XYZ file of C-alpha atoms in Angstrom:
502
model
C 15.983 6.123 -41.131
C 13.404 6.200 -38.366
C 13.146 8.634 -35.472
C 11.633 8.119 -32.043
C 10.164 10.916 -29.888
C 8.490 10.755 -26.508
C 7.231 13.125 -23.829
C 6.030 11.882 -20.435
C 3.027 14.216 -19.988
C 0.370 15.800 -22.175
C 0.953 19.347 -20.876
C 1.169 22.172 -23.399
C 4.911 22.818 -22.961
C 5.607 19.103 -23.483
C 3.436 19.043 -26.607
C 5.433 21.980 -27.951
C 8.632 20.073 -27.177
C 7.274 17.065 -29.052
C 6.498 19.167 -32.133
C 9.967 20.670 -31.971
C 11.571 17.212 -31.807
C 9.641 16.025 -34.872
C 10.487 19.161 -36.846
C 14.168 18.772 -35.943
C 14.280 15.138 -37.109
C 12.543 15.948 -40.398
C 15.131 18.641 -41.151
C 18.125 16.663 -39.811
C 17.399 13.557 -41.909
C 16.588 15.627 -45.003
C 20.087 17.227 -44.901
C 21.819 13.887 -45.529
C 21.303 12.685 -49.125
C 22.163 9.083 -48.127
C 19.314 8.941 -45.659
C 15.639 8.316 -46.399
C 12.983 8.929 -43.744
C 10.917 5.828 -43.031
C 8.705 7.194 -40.226
C 8.789 9.234 -37.041
C 7.310 7.257 -34.147
C 5.735 9.369 -31.409
C 4.522 8.414 -27.908
C 2.680 11.247 -26.179
C 2.086 11.488 -22.421
C 3.507 8.001 -21.755
C 5.935 6.896 -19.041
C 9.428 5.919 -20.063
C 10.182 3.590 -17.156
C 8.659 0.630 -18.939
C 7.723 -0.131 -22.535
C 4.436 -1.993 -22.008
C 2.203 1.046 -22.602
C 4.309 2.647 -25.342
C 2.417 1.632 -28.458
C 4.520 3.521 -31.028
C 7.778 2.317 -29.480
C 6.638 -1.291 -29.723
C 5.444 -0.743 -33.313
C 8.862 0.692 -34.188
C 10.591 -2.418 -32.780
C 8.235 -4.632 -34.787
C 8.863 -2.647 -37.992
C 12.608 -2.954 -37.413
C 12.324 -6.736 -37.173
C 10.312 -6.701 -40.405
C 13.197 -5.018 -42.240
C 11.583 -1.581 -42.641
C 14.312 0.275 -40.704
C 18.111 0.414 -40.918
C 18.872 3.188 -38.400
C 16.886 4.634 -35.476
C 17.697 8.121 -34.290
C 16.491 9.518 -30.946
C 17.270 12.528 -28.795
C 18.799 10.782 -25.763
C 18.789 7.553 -23.769
C 16.142 8.889 -21.358
C 13.749 9.385 -24.308
C 14.380 5.822 -25.479
C 13.993 4.194 -22.035
C 14.632 5.085 -18.392
C 14.848 1.423 -17.508
C 18.418 0.092 -17.726
C 17.350 -3.461 -18.585
C 15.046 -2.264 -21.379
C 17.750 -0.045 -22.852
C 20.327 -2.835 -23.050
C 17.821 -5.519 -24.111
C 16.291 -3.535 -26.984
C 19.592 -2.257 -28.370
C 20.986 -5.804 -28.362
C 17.838 -7.155 -29.977
C 17.851 -4.488 -32.691
C 21.565 -5.038 -33.404
C 20.810 -8.723 -34.073
C 18.561 -7.498 -36.889
C 21.301 -5.175 -38.162
C 19.658 -2.006 -36.852
C 21.865 0.822 -35.624
C 20.693 3.346 -32.996
C 21.985 6.915 -32.644
C 21.481 8.738 -29.316
C 22.246 12.307 -30.378
C 22.620 14.281 -27.150
C 24.521 11.445 -25.453
C 26.810 10.957 -28.478
C 26.257 7.179 -28.475
C 26.269 5.086 -31.645
C 25.534 1.376 -31.233
C 28.045 0.671 -34.040
C 30.824 1.852 -31.719
C 32.711 -0.866 -29.740
C 32.151 0.766 -26.339
C 28.507 1.658 -26.962
C 27.085 -0.797 -24.420
C 29.305 0.464 -21.579
C 28.384 4.076 -22.318
C 24.744 3.170 -22.796
C 24.660 1.361 -19.459
C 26.080 4.410 -17.701
C 23.598 6.811 -19.301
C 20.660 4.436 -18.776
C 21.655 3.987 -15.119
C 21.710 7.748 -14.662
C 18.323 8.057 -16.366
C 16.862 5.287 -14.172
C 18.239 6.886 -11.013
C 16.774 10.222 -12.076
C 13.376 8.537 -12.517
C 13.664 7.091 -9.015
C 14.459 10.491 -7.522
C 11.603 12.123 -9.414
C 9.231 9.399 -8.196
C 10.336 9.937 -4.577
C 9.944 13.709 -4.895
C 6.470 13.310 -6.363
C 5.418 10.883 -3.605
C 6.829 13.176 -0.906
C 5.055 16.163 -2.421
C 1.766 14.319 -2.748
C 1.868 13.191 0.874
C 2.503 16.762 2.078
C -0.466 17.859 -0.037
C -2.591 15.058 1.444
C -1.678 16.204 4.957
C -2.938 19.676 4.002
C -6.259 18.156 2.936
C -5.796 18.149 -0.824
C -7.878 15.322 -2.325
C -6.187 12.964 -4.769
C -8.519 10.793 -6.799
C -11.472 10.928 -9.140
C -15.169 11.747 -8.882
C -17.298 9.314 -6.887
C -20.973 8.764 -6.179
C -22.176 11.888 -4.342
C -18.964 13.907 -4.672
C -17.083 15.655 -7.486
C -13.350 16.294 -7.106
C -12.525 19.824 -8.204
C -9.234 21.557 -7.485
C -8.329 19.040 -4.799
C -11.654 19.500 -2.977
C -14.717 17.263 -2.521
C -17.902 19.037 -3.635
C -21.310 17.448 -3.102
C -23.088 16.240 -6.228
C -26.757 16.483 -5.270
C -28.009 13.800 -7.635
C -25.466 11.263 -6.414
C -25.935 12.333 -2.789
C -29.632 11.402 -2.969
C -28.659 7.892 -4.099
C -26.228 7.574 -1.174
C -28.964 8.649 1.276
C -31.362 6.165 -0.311
C -28.882 3.296 0.184
C -28.404 4.136 3.891
C -32.210 4.432 4.305
C -32.842 1.024 2.747
C -30.106 -0.576 4.836
C -30.790 1.011 8.232
C -34.499 1.905 8.176
C -35.908 -0.843 5.961
C -33.446 -3.498 7.159
C -32.605 -4.680 3.644
C -29.377 -6.434 2.668
C -26.827 -5.219 0.122
C -27.925 -7.824 -2.406
C -31.590 -6.710 -2.270
C -30.634 -3.016 -2.378
C -28.489 -3.573 -5.465
C -31.329 -5.487 -7.122
C -33.823 -2.694 -6.386
C -31.446 0.003 -7.673
C -30.955 -1.941 -10.910
C -34.687 -2.424 -11.413
C -35.356 1.270 -10.765
C -32.621 2.208 -13.298
C -30.921 4.405 -10.710
C -27.509 5.508 -11.899
C -24.409 4.935 -9.841
C -20.910 6.292 -10.309
C -19.821 6.779 -13.923
C -16.902 4.445 -13.167
C -19.248 1.614 -12.151
C -20.726 -0.863 -14.640
C -23.732 -2.030 -12.624
C -25.056 -2.093 -9.085
C -23.893 -5.178 -7.186
C -23.549 -6.445 -3.632
C -19.968 -5.125 -3.546
C -20.764 -1.647 -4.881
C -23.521 -1.139 -2.280
C -21.236 -2.390 0.489
C -18.535 0.088 -0.589
C -20.993 2.963 -0.243
C -21.982 1.861 3.257
C -18.339 1.559 4.370
C -16.929 4.713 2.716
C -15.888 7.167 5.439
C -16.054 10.122 3.022
C -19.848 10.134 3.336
C -19.636 11.200 7.011
C -17.097 13.941 6.240
C -13.821 12.124 6.951
C -10.951 11.755 4.498
C -8.590 8.776 4.496
C -5.902 8.751 1.801
C -2.867 6.632 0.901
C -5.031 3.508 0.702
C -2.894 2.496 -2.275
C 0.689 3.275 -3.200
C 3.148 2.688 -6.032
C 5.475 -0.081 -4.938
C 7.950 0.293 -7.817
C 8.672 3.417 -9.847
C 9.546 1.137 -12.776
C 6.186 -0.662 -13.027
C 3.934 2.210 -11.803
C 1.566 -0.498 -10.510
C -0.753 0.525 -7.667
C -0.737 -1.778 -4.627
C -3.186 -1.906 -1.716
C -1.665 -0.347 1.404
C -1.825 -3.055 4.088
C 0.198 -1.197 6.687
C 3.341 -0.576 4.623
C 2.625 3.182 4.746
C 0.746 5.254 7.302
C -2.709 6.406 6.182
C -3.353 10.144 5.965
C -6.570 10.670 7.967
C -8.393 13.988 8.418
C -11.600 14.018 10.461
C -14.410 16.439 9.506
C -12.546 17.327 6.319
C -15.534 18.192 4.125
C -19.311 18.538 4.132
C -20.880 15.155 4.927
C -23.768 13.537 3.072
C -24.628 11.171 5.939
C -24.612 12.367 9.601
C -21.825 10.752 11.624
C -24.231 9.070 14.068
C -26.077 7.458 11.198
C -22.861 6.368 9.461
C -21.565 4.781 12.687
C -24.925 3.028 13.156
C -24.478 1.509 9.687
C -20.991 0.256 10.645
C -22.382 -1.395 13.791
C -25.147 -3.022 11.765
C -22.616 -4.261 9.203
C -20.610 -5.838 12.002
C -23.726 -7.385 13.553
C -24.809 -8.948 10.274
C -21.278 -10.053 9.574
C -21.321 -11.920 12.882
C -24.540 -13.670 11.910
C -23.186 -14.327 8.445
C -20.192 -16.194 9.833
C -22.494 -18.155 12.114
C -21.023 -17.084 15.450
C -23.987 -18.721 17.142
C -22.600 -22.244 16.976
C -23.246 -23.523 13.458
C -19.930 -22.717 11.744
C -18.816 -25.194 9.062
C -20.895 -28.048 10.422
C -22.555 -28.540 7.033
C -21.341 -28.051 3.464
C -23.565 -24.953 3.102
C -22.858 -23.437 6.539
C -22.020 -19.754 6.179
C -22.883 -19.781 2.465
C -26.667 -19.152 2.522
C -27.468 -15.458 3.018
C -30.775 -13.710 3.620
C -31.287 -11.309 0.713
C -33.766 -9.314 2.838
C -31.671 -8.459 5.915
C -28.182 -9.754 5.126
C -28.067 -12.300 7.968
C -26.790 -15.825 7.489
C -29.105 -18.839 7.347
C -28.793 -21.533 10.030
C -29.513 -25.241 9.661
C -32.514 -26.598 11.569
C -33.268 -30.283 12.041
C -36.528 -31.663 13.444
C -38.013 -35.117 13.889
C -41.140 -36.071 12.013
C -43.976 -37.979 13.647
C -43.031 -41.054 11.596
C -39.498 -40.974 13.011
C -37.908 -39.405 9.952
C -35.898 -36.178 9.880
C -36.935 -32.783 8.495
C -34.032 -30.467 7.598
C -34.349 -26.836 6.517
C -32.500 -23.511 6.511
C -33.801 -20.431 8.338
C -32.645 -16.790 8.529
C -30.663 -16.392 11.770
C -32.342 -13.048 12.552
C -35.719 -14.777 12.306
C -34.634 -17.870 14.260
C -32.693 -16.169 17.067
C -34.300 -12.679 17.026
C -30.821 -11.279 17.730
C -30.626 -7.686 19.100
C -34.416 -7.538 19.188
C -34.611 -7.698 15.386
C -36.447 -10.252 13.354
C -36.867 -11.133 9.693
C -39.881 -12.375 7.742
C -37.964 -14.287 5.054
C -39.037 -17.819 4.176
C -37.516 -21.079 5.359
C -36.170 -23.370 2.648
C -35.832 -27.136 2.748
C -32.323 -28.561 2.754
C -33.404 -30.979 0.019
C -34.554 -28.137 -2.259
C -31.287 -26.188 -1.888
C -29.263 -29.301 -2.656
C -31.401 -30.038 -5.727
C -30.775 -26.515 -7.051
C -27.016 -26.834 -6.579
C -26.861 -30.265 -8.211
C -28.890 -29.016 -11.191
C -26.484 -26.092 -11.654
C -23.459 -28.359 -11.328
C -24.915 -30.751 -13.886
C -25.489 -27.928 -16.385
C -22.063 -26.369 -15.795
C -19.998 -29.554 -16.100
C -22.020 -30.743 -19.085
C -20.880 -27.540 -20.843
C -17.294 -28.079 -19.677
C -16.833 -31.832 -19.931
C -13.067 -31.348 -20.323
C -12.768 -30.427 -16.618
C -14.276 -33.712 -15.423
C -12.228 -35.669 -17.970
C -9.062 -33.967 -16.712
C -9.812 -34.893 -13.075
C -10.457 -38.530 -14.019
C -7.271 -38.640 -16.080
C -5.274 -37.340 -13.103
C -6.869 -39.914 -10.761
C -6.027 -42.640 -13.265
C -2.433 -41.415 -13.418
C -2.080 -41.371 -9.624
C -3.476 -44.882 -9.213
C -1.179 -46.295 -11.885
C 2.041 -44.474 -11.106
C 1.967 -43.167 -7.554
C 2.173 -46.600 -5.945
C 5.326 -47.556 -7.893
C 8.069 -49.225 -5.909
C 6.021 -49.129 -2.706
C 3.375 -51.392 -4.275
C 5.985 -53.850 -5.496
C 7.553 -53.939 -2.033
C 4.166 -54.763 -0.470
C 3.615 -57.591 -2.963
C 7.025 -59.085 -2.125
C 6.209 -59.033 1.601
C 2.926 -60.850 0.950
C 4.721 -63.499 -1.110
C 7.102 -64.128 1.835
C 4.052 -64.641 4.061
C 2.701 -67.084 1.500
C 5.918 -69.159 1.677
C 5.875 -69.129 5.487
C 2.265 -70.251 5.473
C 3.169 -73.248 3.322
C 6.049 -74.127 5.698
C 3.647 -73.999 8.677
C 1.226 -76.363 6.929
C 3.972 -78.841 5.906
C 5.348 -78.748 9.466
C 1.916 -79.612 10.895
C 1.571 -76.352 12.795
C -1.759 -75.567 11.051
C -4.326 -77.873 9.447
C -5.604 -77.835 5.868
C -8.666 -75.659 6.651
C -6.568 -72.940 8.338
C -4.083 -73.069 5.485
C -6.789 -72.664 2.823
C -8.460 -69.704 4.605
C -5.154 -67.903 5.105
C -4.096 -68.646 1.511
C -7.316 -67.154 0.118
C -6.772 -63.967 2.154
C -3.198 -63.614 0.880
C -4.315 -64.137 -2.736
C -6.958 -61.419 -2.278
C -4.374 -58.991 -0.867
C -2.131 -59.581 -3.887
C -4.997 -59.121 -6.346
C -5.893 -55.756 -4.759
C -2.416 -54.491 -5.594
C -2.414 -55.653 -9.218
C -3.151 -53.497 -12.255
C -6.396 -55.382 -12.843
C -7.738 -54.270 -9.479
C -6.447 -50.713 -10.028
C -8.451 -50.542 -13.238
C -11.541 -51.456 -11.255
C -10.748 -48.608 -8.839
C -10.436 -46.186 -11.775
C -13.836 -47.286 -13.082
C -15.369 -46.756 -9.638
C -13.696 -43.374 -9.154
C -14.743 -42.259 -12.642
C -18.332 -43.171 -11.835
C -18.226 -41.243 -8.559
C -16.700 -38.135 -10.198
C -19.279 -38.149 -13.004
C -22.179 -38.650 -10.566
C -21.040 -35.782 -8.319
C -20.106 -33.220 -10.997
C -23.158 -33.996 -13.141
C -25.489 -33.457 -10.183
C -26.617 -37.054 -9.700
C -25.095 -37.480 -6.246
C -24.515 -35.087 -3.305
C -20.966 -34.810 -1.961
C -20.284 -32.532 1.036
C -16.609 -31.902 0.273
C -17.122 -31.146 -3.429
C -20.028 -28.723 -3.033
C -18.499 -26.992 -0.007
C -15.560 -26.034 -2.243
C -17.427 -24.842 -5.358
C -20.289 -22.861 -3.735
C -19.508 -19.231 -2.946
C -22.814 -17.690 -1.818
C -26.550 -18.404 -2.073
C -28.976 -15.507 -1.543
C -32.548 -16.430 -0.560
C -35.332 -13.960 -1.423
C -38.732 -13.595 0.178
C -40.451 -14.750 -3.034
C -38.622 -18.117 -2.731
C -36.063 -17.358 -5.442
C -32.437 -18.266 -4.855
C -29.425 -16.547 -6.445
C -26.475 -18.941 -6.552
C -22.861 -17.828 -7.014
C -20.036 -20.289 -7.658
C -16.396 -19.623 -6.848
C -14.225 -18.169 -9.658
C -17.184 -17.923 -12.088
C -18.628 -14.493 -13.007
C -22.225 -15.677 -13.392
C -25.296 -15.915 -11.194
C -27.892 -18.682 -11.394
C -31.432 -17.770 -10.315
C -33.790 -20.604 -9.357
C -37.391 -20.623 -8.131
C -38.290 -23.006 -5.298
C -41.881 -24.130 -5.829
C -43.927 -23.969 -2.649
C -44.601 -27.350 -1.115
C -42.788 -29.253 -3.830
C -39.357 -30.785 -4.098
C -39.061 -29.792 -7.764
C -37.291 -26.631 -8.796
C -38.670 -24.299 -11.427
C -36.416 -23.850 -14.479
C -33.526 -21.588 -13.595
C -31.509 -19.206 -15.698
C -27.923 -18.012 -15.689
C -27.104 -14.312 -15.938
C -23.822 -12.460 -16.266
C -22.917 -10.960 -12.917
């Protein structure tokens, strides 16, 4: 015999209920001399609407499959599962292993012929009750939000106590420092994060490390000017309990001047305008969008503006290409920036070096691409290729007829014949193999950093941050690492770079 107990919260009355359930099962099983207690499995403070987070429940199922249990006894269907599909699925699965389940309060025994019908009814009622409870909780929470009660956890600068936001002085000083660096010193989020890390300044206890994103969140958080916006996320399904970003499905609960601000409203709004201004420069709204592979991807680490591509003619007739901070180049809104210009050639060399290192470590990616190209060239043509060859052969026969009829002379016939033979050879497997060799060479040259390809590098580069000391931080898409390279002044070579975890 095994018993299963569960309570959905860790409140004191529920803990008492849990102890009572365990005591009852110990005594109940001990009264029957034919029964031997295997174990009582207990999940405390865990939802019943799904089984993913119920560790003891899942261990009990595993033990049953391993032959350690003959009968499982539980208080009621709602303790076992409030999800109808889970209830039916697990009882069926356990029965296949010869395990019987007794639901005491519901008087259901899975050895009874009608157990599944009765179980479905009770599980449906339990699931519907969960839905109603979820709706009541959501309704109650929203009414509380409208009254100004804060739902959530502590954050940088504020502690949540009794549904109120109370200023945490230590964190508040960090928030003020971030706004000072951004507005007064004109620094970008990337530089600010770097300086906070180097100074060992602590952030929120829920944050691993200062990053571009964490600084940006501080600058955009309306709570710092005294406003409260809630219902930014919501639970889409009461069965999964998964939080989903609110993108207009529900109305936000907004209360202006809700609590004591850390940042004056005028200063907070100035930061929002500056964010929008830099965002405009970042997306190159001054006429350079997407013209080059790196357009919109090179960011000034000092002021947050985007870099623009500049091309000049040399005295010898050649071209000189470089990238310059847009704030420095255009002096937009009366502001300027003193960051360095970087040569287009140097940036490309950095990227190709990184690509070469990355794909050398992951050779299987390149091999997979080449294999797919090979497959396409050999199979994708199929019947269409054969049809083209047949059409060319018909032309070949017509050409011979024209020559024998005297319509064309021998020279014209020979030239046309050679062209037809070449067209046929292009469509043969031998020629396809040559294509594969050429494509393989191109793929290896591009991925291993031996050759620049606009399309390839446009799609793997995420962001490149240029610092005043001529260092470049390079981020690739879908890879949680940052490569830092040093551009040597006046030289095309790049100083050895290193890769750090982001």
